[in-house]
XYZ file of C-alpha atoms in Angstrom:
677
model
C 0.000 0.000 0.000
C 0.982 3.657 -0.274
C 1.336 3.970 3.497
C 4.286 1.597 3.300
C 6.262 4.059 1.171
C 8.827 6.015 3.156
C 10.467 9.329 2.348
C 13.480 7.476 0.970
C 11.232 5.877 -1.644
C 9.067 8.876 -2.349
C 10.887 12.203 -1.956
C 13.474 11.662 -4.760
C 10.609 11.165 -7.237
C 8.344 13.960 -6.026
C 10.483 16.815 -4.675
C 11.200 18.213 -8.120
C 7.532 18.226 -9.123
C 6.373 19.872 -5.849
C 9.167 22.466 -5.992
C 8.310 23.458 -9.545
C 4.638 23.796 -8.654
C 5.252 25.777 -5.430
C 7.942 28.121 -6.782
C 7.746 31.582 -5.191
C 5.384 30.335 -2.462
C 8.221 28.431 -0.821
C 8.195 30.564 2.360
C 4.453 29.982 2.886
C 4.982 26.250 2.351
C 7.856 26.237 4.863
C 5.737 27.900 7.536
C 2.841 25.551 6.736
C 5.182 22.625 7.275
C 6.295 24.023 10.647
C 9.840 25.123 9.737
C 11.321 27.711 12.099
C 12.139 31.278 11.013
C 15.845 30.483 11.390
C 15.485 27.543 9.000
C 13.725 29.714 6.442
C 16.271 32.506 6.859
C 19.094 30.004 6.326
C 17.452 28.692 3.147
C 16.892 32.234 1.882
C 20.611 32.989 2.306
C 21.407 30.741 -0.693
C 21.751 32.589 -3.983
C 19.435 30.202 -5.842
C 16.059 30.534 -7.554
C 12.762 30.045 -5.714
C 12.227 26.521 -7.145
C 15.473 25.271 -5.574
C 14.579 27.005 -2.299
C 11.253 25.161 -2.324
C 13.219 21.949 -2.805
C 15.380 22.764 0.257
C 12.218 23.434 2.287
C 10.947 19.936 1.509
C 14.271 18.273 2.277
C 14.650 20.184 5.582
C 11.132 19.139 6.582
C 11.938 15.536 5.656
C 15.130 15.529 7.744
C 13.378 17.129 10.717
C 10.466 14.683 10.770
C 12.287 11.498 9.871
C 10.662 9.053 7.456
C 7.338 10.579 6.410
C 4.474 8.690 4.793
C 2.587 9.523 1.645
C -0.601 10.093 3.617
C 1.093 12.768 5.726
C 2.454 14.599 2.695
C -0.900 14.371 0.920
C -2.776 15.855 3.894
C -0.249 18.696 4.150
C -0.665 19.571 0.450
C -4.468 19.428 0.664
C -4.404 21.733 3.693
C -2.126 24.030 1.679
C -4.896 24.105 -0.971
C -2.818 22.360 -3.654
C -5.031 19.437 -4.583
C -3.682 19.739 -8.145
C -0.259 18.657 -6.894
C -1.798 15.760 -4.969
C -3.571 14.457 -8.083
C -0.418 14.645 -10.160
C 1.599 12.939 -7.440
C -1.054 10.222 -7.224
C -0.401 9.364 -10.843
C 3.363 9.424 -10.339
C 3.073 7.332 -7.210
C 1.192 4.669 -9.160
C 4.205 4.422 -11.449
C 6.527 4.232 -8.463
C 4.486 1.442 -6.926
C 4.496 -0.637 -10.107
C 8.234 -0.081 -10.501
C 8.895 -1.040 -6.879
C 6.767 -4.178 -7.207
C 8.572 -5.199 -10.392
C 11.972 -4.734 -8.760
C 10.899 -6.706 -5.699
C 9.537 -9.463 -7.977
C 12.787 -9.740 -9.950
C 14.968 -9.716 -6.837
C 12.848 -12.443 -5.260
C 12.591 -14.573 -8.388
C 16.056 -14.207 -9.895
C 18.242 -13.169 -6.961
C 18.610 -16.880 -6.347
C 18.480 -18.814 -9.607
C 19.208 -22.294 -10.776
C 22.797 -23.034 -11.649
C 23.476 -22.823 -15.395
C 23.223 -26.532 -16.072
C 20.533 -28.938 -17.246
C 17.794 -28.443 -14.600
C 17.346 -31.326 -12.205
C 14.388 -32.429 -10.114
C 15.774 -30.504 -7.152
C 18.398 -28.121 -8.530
C 20.499 -26.114 -6.133
C 19.811 -22.382 -6.189
C 22.749 -20.005 -6.306
C 23.229 -16.291 -5.698
C 23.432 -14.892 -9.232
C 25.044 -11.568 -8.336
C 27.974 -13.195 -6.535
C 28.070 -16.329 -8.675
C 28.036 -14.516 -12.016
C 31.168 -15.210 -14.038
C 31.960 -12.667 -16.723
C 31.027 -13.904 -20.157
C 33.023 -13.062 -23.260
C 30.841 -10.569 -25.182
C 31.802 -9.115 -28.552
C 30.403 -6.532 -30.926
C 28.375 -8.596 -33.385
C 29.295 -6.225 -36.214
C 32.695 -7.960 -36.207
C 31.324 -11.482 -36.318
C 30.165 -13.379 -39.338
C 27.007 -15.427 -39.526
C 27.746 -19.168 -39.593
C 26.298 -20.758 -42.705
C 24.752 -23.743 -40.990
C 23.002 -23.952 -37.637
C 24.946 -27.073 -36.727
C 28.234 -25.204 -37.164
C 27.244 -22.607 -34.549
C 28.935 -24.647 -31.831
C 32.438 -24.253 -33.304
C 35.399 -21.976 -32.875
C 34.429 -20.147 -29.667
C 37.935 -19.840 -28.315
C 39.295 -18.596 -31.637
C 36.559 -15.996 -31.930
C 37.220 -14.779 -28.402
C 40.812 -14.101 -29.396
C 39.919 -12.553 -32.748
C 37.152 -10.140 -31.776
C 37.220 -7.044 -29.588
C 35.593 -7.832 -26.207
C 32.785 -5.618 -24.914
C 32.526 -5.162 -21.143
C 29.218 -5.720 -19.395
C 29.028 -2.065 -18.300
C 29.745 -0.822 -21.826
C 26.533 -2.389 -23.094
C 24.494 0.042 -21.007
C 26.693 3.109 -21.423
C 25.694 3.430 -25.088
C 22.053 4.354 -24.314
C 20.655 2.492 -27.315
C 16.912 1.978 -27.748
C 17.437 -1.458 -29.296
C 19.887 -4.087 -28.030
C 20.087 -7.422 -29.853
C 21.972 -10.262 -28.137
C 22.879 -13.451 -29.997
C 24.568 -16.671 -28.977
C 24.213 -20.425 -29.299
C 22.069 -22.517 -26.952
C 23.535 -22.758 -23.464
C 26.041 -19.945 -23.976
C 24.632 -17.775 -21.155
C 22.062 -15.464 -22.800
C 19.344 -16.033 -20.201
C 21.924 -15.800 -17.405
C 22.995 -12.389 -18.718
C 19.409 -11.148 -19.108
C 18.488 -12.086 -15.576
C 21.561 -10.340 -14.232
C 20.331 -7.259 -16.119
C 16.990 -7.555 -14.311
C 18.746 -7.701 -10.944
C 21.017 -4.767 -11.752
C 18.035 -2.634 -12.840
C 16.203 -3.629 -9.662
C 19.218 -2.497 -7.631
C 19.439 0.834 -9.474
C 22.716 0.040 -11.276
C 21.571 0.231 -14.918
C 18.738 1.792 -16.936
C 18.273 4.449 -14.267
C 15.977 6.495 -16.517
C 13.679 3.552 -17.230
C 10.605 3.352 -14.999
C 9.462 -0.159 -15.889
C 11.205 -3.260 -17.255
C 9.187 -6.276 -18.399
C 10.807 -9.662 -19.032
C 8.999 -11.949 -21.496
C 9.989 -15.473 -22.583
C 8.952 -16.517 -26.089
C 8.387 -20.131 -25.100
C 5.643 -18.889 -22.749
C 4.293 -16.247 -25.116
C 3.608 -19.048 -27.627
C 0.644 -20.153 -25.517
C -1.175 -16.835 -26.042
C -1.338 -16.493 -29.805
C -4.702 -14.660 -29.724
C -3.662 -11.829 -27.392
C -3.960 -8.578 -29.342
C -2.463 -5.804 -27.156
C 0.650 -5.246 -25.079
C -1.457 -4.401 -22.043
C -3.302 -7.725 -22.323
C 0.006 -9.597 -22.643
C 1.407 -7.919 -19.531
C -1.810 -8.655 -17.662
C -1.175 -12.365 -18.222
C 2.381 -12.463 -16.907
C 2.253 -9.596 -14.390
C -1.361 -9.757 -13.225
C -0.375 -9.401 -9.541
C 1.634 -6.249 -10.234
C -0.367 -4.187 -12.715
C -4.063 -3.410 -13.091
C -5.855 -0.892 -15.334
C -2.460 -0.268 -16.798
C -1.663 1.954 -19.799
C 1.791 1.156 -21.132
C 1.898 4.149 -23.490
C 2.367 6.742 -20.725
C 5.396 5.101 -19.122
C 9.120 4.951 -19.822
C 9.332 1.230 -20.464
C 11.892 -1.331 -21.608
C 10.980 -4.829 -22.778
C 13.302 -7.833 -22.581
C 12.396 -10.631 -25.015
C 14.192 -13.919 -24.310
C 14.427 -16.866 -26.724
C 13.452 -15.209 -30.010
C 14.283 -18.410 -31.912
C 11.658 -20.239 -29.823
C 8.813 -17.965 -30.953
C 6.679 -20.208 -33.142
C 5.725 -17.340 -35.474
C 9.300 -16.118 -35.812
C 9.236 -16.211 -39.609
C 6.167 -13.956 -39.714
C 7.627 -11.570 -37.126
C 10.924 -11.159 -38.990
C 9.163 -10.752 -42.352
C 6.548 -8.006 -41.803
C 5.335 -8.380 -45.385
C 4.002 -11.881 -44.729
C 0.323 -12.244 -43.870
C -0.282 -13.582 -40.372
C -3.596 -14.388 -38.703
C -2.246 -14.516 -35.160
C -2.561 -11.232 -33.176
C 0.431 -12.046 -30.929
C 2.755 -11.332 -33.892
C 1.430 -7.764 -34.070
C 1.911 -7.390 -30.311
C 5.611 -8.287 -30.519
C 5.947 -6.019 -33.552
C 4.398 -3.155 -31.537
C 7.014 -3.681 -28.793
C 9.570 -2.512 -31.369
C 8.208 1.024 -30.790
C 9.541 0.934 -27.215
C 13.009 0.464 -25.832
C 13.714 -3.240 -26.026
C 16.357 -5.911 -25.678
C 15.951 -9.122 -27.675
C 18.024 -12.291 -27.209
C 18.123 -15.436 -29.321
C 20.284 -17.858 -31.251
C 22.727 -16.477 -33.792
C 20.695 -17.338 -36.877
C 17.506 -15.841 -35.413
C 19.061 -12.510 -34.420
C 20.890 -12.313 -37.739
C 17.587 -12.636 -39.601
C 15.618 -10.463 -37.182
C 17.959 -7.471 -37.269
C 17.195 -6.962 -40.968
C 13.977 -5.196 -39.951
C 16.046 -2.494 -38.201
C 17.965 -1.325 -41.266
C 16.767 2.271 -40.869
C 17.506 2.568 -37.130
C 20.775 4.064 -35.928
C 19.987 3.490 -32.223
C 20.597 -0.266 -32.465
C 23.404 -2.197 -30.794
C 24.054 -5.861 -31.606
C 26.330 -8.055 -29.514
C 27.187 -11.756 -29.485
C 27.912 -13.836 -26.394
C 30.897 -16.116 -26.903
C 30.700 -17.867 -23.513
C 33.477 -18.081 -20.971
C 36.913 -16.866 -21.949
C 40.027 -18.684 -20.726
C 40.011 -16.868 -17.371
C 36.279 -17.509 -16.996
C 36.758 -21.252 -17.497
C 39.588 -21.316 -14.953
C 37.557 -19.321 -12.424
C 34.522 -21.553 -12.888
C 36.529 -24.720 -12.232
C 38.305 -23.176 -9.230
C 35.037 -21.957 -7.674
C 32.714 -24.862 -8.479
C 34.707 -28.107 -8.384
C 35.808 -29.869 -5.210
C 39.535 -29.889 -4.535
C 39.872 -33.661 -4.986
C 38.332 -33.464 -8.472
C 39.917 -30.286 -9.829
C 42.942 -32.019 -11.306
C 40.748 -34.600 -13.069
C 38.603 -31.841 -14.583
C 41.649 -29.825 -15.628
C 43.265 -32.897 -17.188
C 40.098 -33.675 -19.154
C 39.857 -30.099 -20.430
C 43.500 -30.270 -21.460
C 43.508 -33.686 -23.121
C 40.094 -33.754 -24.810
C 39.842 -31.346 -27.799
C 36.042 -31.438 -27.661
C 35.916 -30.766 -23.919
C 38.426 -27.948 -24.327
C 36.512 -26.331 -27.194
C 33.115 -26.580 -25.526
C 34.197 -25.505 -22.037
C 33.459 -21.907 -23.036
C 29.741 -22.793 -23.098
C 28.448 -22.541 -19.494
C 25.847 -25.282 -20.036
C 28.463 -27.775 -21.191
C 31.167 -26.769 -18.731
C 28.823 -27.159 -15.778
C 27.629 -30.526 -17.068
C 31.157 -31.780 -17.696
C 32.343 -30.702 -14.258
C 29.498 -32.514 -12.532
C 29.794 -35.550 -14.774
C 33.550 -35.890 -14.243
C 33.362 -35.127 -10.517
C 30.609 -37.660 -9.819
C 31.761 -40.502 -12.075
C 34.047 -43.150 -10.638
C 35.030 -44.642 -13.979
C 35.491 -41.858 -16.486
C 36.667 -43.224 -19.794
C 40.200 -42.192 -20.565
C 39.205 -41.120 -24.071
C 35.796 -39.574 -23.285
C 34.463 -36.503 -25.105
C 36.075 -37.366 -28.437
C 33.120 -35.866 -30.331
C 30.217 -33.554 -29.651
C 27.854 -36.534 -29.763
C 30.025 -38.251 -27.153
C 29.740 -35.191 -24.923
C 25.944 -35.072 -25.320
C 25.665 -38.801 -24.589
C 27.705 -38.408 -21.392
C 25.529 -35.522 -20.225
C 22.301 -37.359 -21.092
C 23.220 -40.629 -19.377
C 24.691 -38.819 -16.386
C 21.402 -37.051 -15.625
C 19.446 -40.216 -16.298
C 21.641 -41.978 -13.764
C 21.832 -39.328 -11.034
C 18.572 -37.437 -11.242
C 15.956 -39.628 -12.887
C 16.747 -43.204 -11.883
C 18.763 -42.024 -8.863
C 20.883 -45.142 -8.803
C 24.606 -45.699 -8.341
C 24.612 -48.417 -10.977
C 26.961 -47.929 -13.920
C 25.713 -46.859 -17.336
C 26.183 -50.447 -18.501
C 23.998 -51.834 -15.698
C 21.315 -49.178 -16.209
C 21.069 -49.869 -19.934
C 20.680 -53.620 -19.363
C 17.203 -52.836 -18.027
C 14.612 -52.809 -20.829
C 12.338 -50.386 -18.962
C 15.138 -47.797 -18.937
C 15.557 -48.233 -22.692
C 11.817 -47.708 -23.105
C 12.000 -44.607 -20.949
C 14.740 -43.158 -23.169
C 12.787 -43.954 -26.331
C 9.738 -42.139 -24.952
C 11.780 -39.065 -24.052
C 13.398 -39.127 -27.468
C 10.088 -39.630 -29.288
C 8.634 -36.573 -27.531
C 11.706 -34.561 -28.540
C 11.440 -35.760 -32.144
C 7.746 -34.887 -32.393
C 8.369 -31.401 -30.977
C 11.280 -30.798 -33.331
C 9.519 -31.801 -36.539
C 6.385 -29.871 -35.523
C 8.497 -26.824 -34.617
C 7.094 -26.756 -31.083
C 8.744 -26.082 -27.756
C 5.839 -26.363 -25.319
C 3.268 -29.162 -25.172
C 0.153 -29.934 -23.124
C -0.787 -32.932 -21.025
C -3.088 -34.145 -23.806
C -0.219 -33.898 -26.298
C 2.005 -35.809 -23.891
C -0.463 -38.686 -23.862
C -0.501 -38.645 -27.673
C 3.301 -38.719 -27.813
C 3.556 -41.791 -25.584
C 0.748 -43.718 -27.273
C 1.938 -47.110 -28.420
C 4.042 -47.784 -25.317
C 2.834 -50.198 -22.644
C 2.111 -48.362 -19.395
C 3.366 -50.851 -16.843
C 2.907 -49.635 -13.289
C 1.836 -46.144 -14.375
C 5.300 -45.783 -15.930
C 4.104 -43.193 -18.454
C 2.939 -40.636 -15.899
C 4.369 -37.276 -16.965
C 5.824 -36.725 -13.491
C 8.382 -39.466 -14.175
C 9.910 -37.347 -16.906
C 10.613 -34.198 -14.880
C 14.303 -33.469 -15.063
C 14.633 -33.660 -18.818
C 11.198 -32.033 -19.030
C 9.953 -29.216 -16.792
C 6.433 -28.042 -16.003
C 5.169 -24.508 -16.722
C 2.231 -23.055 -14.796
C 0.014 -20.713 -16.845
C -3.430 -19.166 -16.441
C -4.684 -21.717 -18.958
C -3.264 -24.686 -17.090
C -0.030 -26.689 -16.957
C 2.255 -27.059 -19.936
C 5.569 -28.839 -20.408
C 8.845 -28.171 -22.190
C 12.324 -29.629 -22.481
C 14.710 -28.174 -19.933
C 17.162 -27.301 -22.677
C 16.799 -27.140 -26.463
C 20.227 -28.662 -27.084
C 19.261 -31.765 -25.124
C 15.945 -31.839 -27.016
C 17.852 -31.854 -30.332
C 20.097 -34.637 -29.081
C 17.102 -36.726 -27.972
C 15.432 -36.178 -31.343
C 18.639 -37.412 -32.984
C 18.604 -40.566 -30.829
C 15.024 -41.310 -31.890
C 15.794 -40.705 -35.577
C 18.897 -42.902 -35.424
C 17.024 -45.780 -33.802
C 13.636 -45.550 -35.484
C 13.932 -43.934 -38.937
C 15.476 -45.090 -42.181
C 18.399 -43.159 -43.638
C 16.191 -41.996 -46.495
C 13.561 -40.597 -44.117
C 16.256 -38.848 -42.115
C 17.637 -37.139 -45.202
C 14.263 -36.094 -46.623
C 13.090 -34.518 -43.354
C 14.399 -30.943 -43.475
C 13.616 -30.449 -39.781
C 16.392 -32.935 -38.967
C 19.113 -30.967 -40.703
C 20.448 -29.559 -37.422
C 20.591 -33.128 -36.065
C 22.490 -34.772 -38.945
C 25.929 -34.545 -37.355
C 24.635 -36.071 -34.104
C 22.838 -38.857 -35.995
C 26.106 -39.691 -37.720
C 27.859 -39.435 -34.362
C 25.533 -42.069 -32.910
C 26.842 -44.486 -35.553
C 30.362 -44.089 -34.116
C 31.578 -47.524 -33.045
C 34.275 -46.388 -30.623
C 33.978 -48.822 -27.724
C 35.482 -46.295 -25.304
C 32.441 -44.058 -25.739
C 29.088 -44.342 -23.984
C 27.396 -43.681 -27.348
C 27.132 -47.467 -27.684
C 24.511 -47.518 -24.914
C 22.132 -45.462 -27.048
C 21.841 -48.094 -29.771
C 18.345 -48.976 -28.581
C 17.212 -50.846 -31.679
C 19.757 -53.592 -32.529
C 17.466 -54.968 -35.232
C 18.152 -51.869 -37.327
C 21.485 -52.200 -39.102
C 22.062 -48.535 -39.748
C 25.271 -48.876 -41.728
C 24.212 -51.717 -44.002
C 20.826 -50.194 -44.708
C 22.397 -47.133 -46.301
C 25.662 -45.484 -45.431
C 24.446 -42.087 -44.131
C 27.714 -40.201 -44.553
C 27.862 -40.615 -48.318
C 24.109 -40.250 -48.633
C 24.485 -36.921 -46.824
C 27.300 -35.871 -49.138
C 25.262 -36.832 -52.223
C 22.201 -34.883 -51.062
C 24.032 -31.826 -49.777
C 26.277 -31.572 -52.830
C 23.166 -30.671 -54.803
C 22.632 -27.607 -52.586
C 23.108 -24.131 -54.060
C 24.989 -23.057 -50.950
C 28.522 -24.501 -51.107
C 29.366 -23.544 -47.510
C 26.130 -25.147 -46.368
C 26.802 -28.692 -47.560
C 30.583 -28.456 -47.261
C 30.631 -27.495 -43.563
C 27.826 -29.823 -42.555
C 29.380 -32.769 -44.388
C 32.714 -32.206 -42.635
C 31.005 -32.045 -39.257
C 29.087 -35.261 -40.001
C 32.331 -36.884 -41.110
C 34.111 -35.879 -37.893
C 31.275 -36.986 -35.598
C 30.970 -40.355 -37.342
C 34.569 -41.199 -36.421
C 35.894 -44.714 -36.712
C 32.694 -46.241 -38.033
C 33.496 -44.848 -41.506
C 37.266 -45.391 -41.587
C 37.048 -48.795 -43.274
C 34.678 -47.454 -45.906
C 36.993 -44.543 -46.677
C 40.020 -46.829 -46.896
C 38.184 -49.114 -49.279
C 37.450 -46.168 -51.555
C 41.061 -44.944 -51.438
C 42.405 -48.449 -52.100
C 40.335 -48.715 -55.290
C 41.939 -45.589 -56.726
C 45.266 -45.830 -58.538
C 46.478 -42.614 -56.932
C 45.283 -39.570 -55.003
C 46.427 -36.588 -57.044
C 45.040 -33.519 -55.205
C 44.200 -33.083 -51.523
C 42.573 -29.991 -50.016
C 42.176 -29.068 -46.335
C 39.836 -26.219 -45.426
C 40.125 -26.727 -41.679
C 42.478 -28.592 -39.319
C 41.186 -32.181 -39.312
C 43.304 -34.949 -37.870
C 42.917 -38.385 -39.481
C 44.249 -41.173 -37.311
C 44.100 -44.002 -39.862
C 43.535 -42.474 -43.286
C 46.440 -41.101 -45.321
C 47.615 -41.768 -48.887
C 50.180 -44.502 -49.488
C 51.842 -42.829 -52.467
C 52.921 -39.309 -53.249
C 50.308 -36.701 -54.096
C 50.765 -34.025 -56.711
C 49.190 -30.996 -55.022
C 48.370 -30.300 -51.359
C 46.288 -27.205 -50.585
C 45.882 -26.189 -46.929
C 43.589 -23.174 -46.350
C 43.551 -22.525 -42.610
C 43.686 -18.715 -42.427
C 40.685 -18.755 -40.060
C 42.379 -21.084 -37.581
C 45.077 -20.072 -35.096
C 47.111 -23.257 -34.620
C 50.130 -23.981 -32.487
C 53.292 -25.379 -34.029
C 52.583 -28.722 -32.394
C 49.038 -28.846 -33.798
C 50.285 -28.131 -37.316
C 52.919 -30.830 -37.097
C 50.508 -33.473 -35.805
C 47.719 -32.715 -38.275
C 49.487 -31.838 -41.528
C 53.035 -33.284 -41.500
C 51.946 -36.769 -42.682
C 50.453 -35.086 -45.756
C 53.193 -32.513 -46.364
C 55.789 -35.299 -46.472
C 54.002 -36.846 -49.455
C 53.305 -33.804 -51.645
C 55.249 -32.327 -54.531
C 53.439 -28.973 -54.633
C 52.224 -27.132 -51.528
C 49.748 -24.206 -51.423
C 49.337 -22.818 -47.919
C 47.135 -20.041 -46.467
C 47.997 -19.225 -42.848
C 46.451 -17.306 -39.962
C 48.047 -13.871 -39.492
C 48.892 -14.504 -35.844
C 50.832 -17.781 -36.017
C 54.274 -17.449 -34.416
C 56.225 -20.165 -36.260
C 56.264 -18.879 -39.857
C 60.071 -19.187 -40.210
C 59.854 -22.900 -39.443
C 58.089 -23.507 -42.744
C 61.265 -22.801 -44.722
C 63.182 -25.317 -42.637
C 60.481 -27.939 -43.112
C 60.309 -27.341 -46.852
C 64.105 -27.666 -47.260
C 63.959 -31.130 -45.682
C 60.954 -32.291 -47.699
C 60.311 -33.479 -51.256
C 58.343 -30.326 -52.126
C 59.306 -28.998 -55.559
C 56.975 -26.016 -55.674
C 55.255 -23.990 -52.955
C 53.205 -20.859 -52.368
C 52.474 -19.505 -48.880
C 49.995 -16.699 -48.160
C 50.728 -15.006 -44.826
C 49.619 -11.575 -43.555
C 48.435 -10.526 -46.995
C 51.681 -11.443 -48.768
C 52.568 -14.375 -51.023
C 55.823 -16.277 -50.539
C 56.921 -18.776 -53.201
C 59.992 -20.518 -54.523
C 61.624 -19.452 -57.786
């Protein structure tokens, strides 16, 4: 209520308005408030205008009486025959109350938040302000859009080195009306947004903004027929606002998860006809100050509608930098496990590359810390990492058993459980949905025997979380990356290769589907082969089917990058096939590398005529170059090399070439060409 507002809350907002209204009547107001003649004489001694003297009258009265209530101030103004001021302050006080309620709500809700990790049944809450680890943020004008969604996960550490970092405080110093934040799933976008909410609530940022409203697209999707901003806010902030008119307030909107908005295509293409009012509501929000966050591809497409606006600022979150990773491990891993975690991050290229993503780093730390028998060669591929995370949470937070992965997967009911989870994920992915109802859940699990009420939706909380809305309970996957992985598991086990390739919705899952075919026995991927009757490799070799289909694409980078990622994820399961192809050829004449890819078992037996290595986008160490490319350099007669500008071992190339069989070479380095005569 208003009576709960003290002078500390109220006076800073209202003194200026009262002073401007009172003006030259400041002496009369002072006497009406009971100030002594000496106080008034002291105030009059200042060489300032009457409005500032009125302000000093109010502040002196406030200091003399201690914390005053609104009711007291209102009665004083009415007795002073200034009801006009009271009415205007009433309106301003309404704004103050809404703002105070919003700040209290955010501090209560997000002051303690879930750790950035796949949510569990009973996740531990942490203090975000003190727990927050600085993310690496860069100006998105310097970054380039990755051609394929599946390639988004790559090259974080390199990009952090290459781009100019932007400090957290700098984001808010620029006073832009539009801030667009991009980043891959799990990189820390939501973490950053919620820290913004806390900092605004504590008066640290956006000091000139009266109201900030935080809206999540995955929840907005349930209200497609809402037609006004006020109605939308009434749904999510019904306990804070009533009879509210957004147009008269200084407001900032935060939109989280743009890529999850099911009418994203219509929103980012205003020319398209759309029958759902919610699209117009989000479009209307563009007239206010707003901050929008989403995956890289979504923000890249969305920002095209702001071509005529100069008050826009676009940034990309690159995850933890090297110091951030070190700090996270030091602050979050028990002493007895720190060395194991550090060794894994050092020895596993995949673990090292993905440690910059908070979601993955947290999962890896917990997985490694809690596992007694970590495979020596774990995390060889992204699919391997996902499989470890998936099975770890199945073990610790769903089944809650200390049995090993092997023992858990011997149980047929656990396999059925995984298939159900993965079927739900697949259905959501192909239908482009994020949230589903209880009725839809029952449809998804139809066809499975419900032994002992096994299919009750409560048994799936952990991978799936419940959302309470005014329309009832809805459900969603705890994390979209895990949903994509589960969809890949279902496709791998239950669909033919031809169906996988013809379903465009599965494009982002292709590399993981190939990864599930990896036959490395030191990986827990083998436990996710849930349908032994399906001989995936004999039915149709997916790698070459992928290459055949993607090679027909108009976008070279599209099929080229995705094919390479599929090739890498597939690992040893395709080595024999590749060797058989190479063996049938008389000779390999030309070899091209467009990225550093290490082949353990595949290399030509005879000399090759031309070797082209284009790695100008990759900052390699001398050791990396030697391990990856030396077996090929030793066999070539002509070498064409494009190097990163910042390598520090350029002179070594001349020494290597002198001791090789290379007859002709050309090296491009820092914009210059070096060649032999």
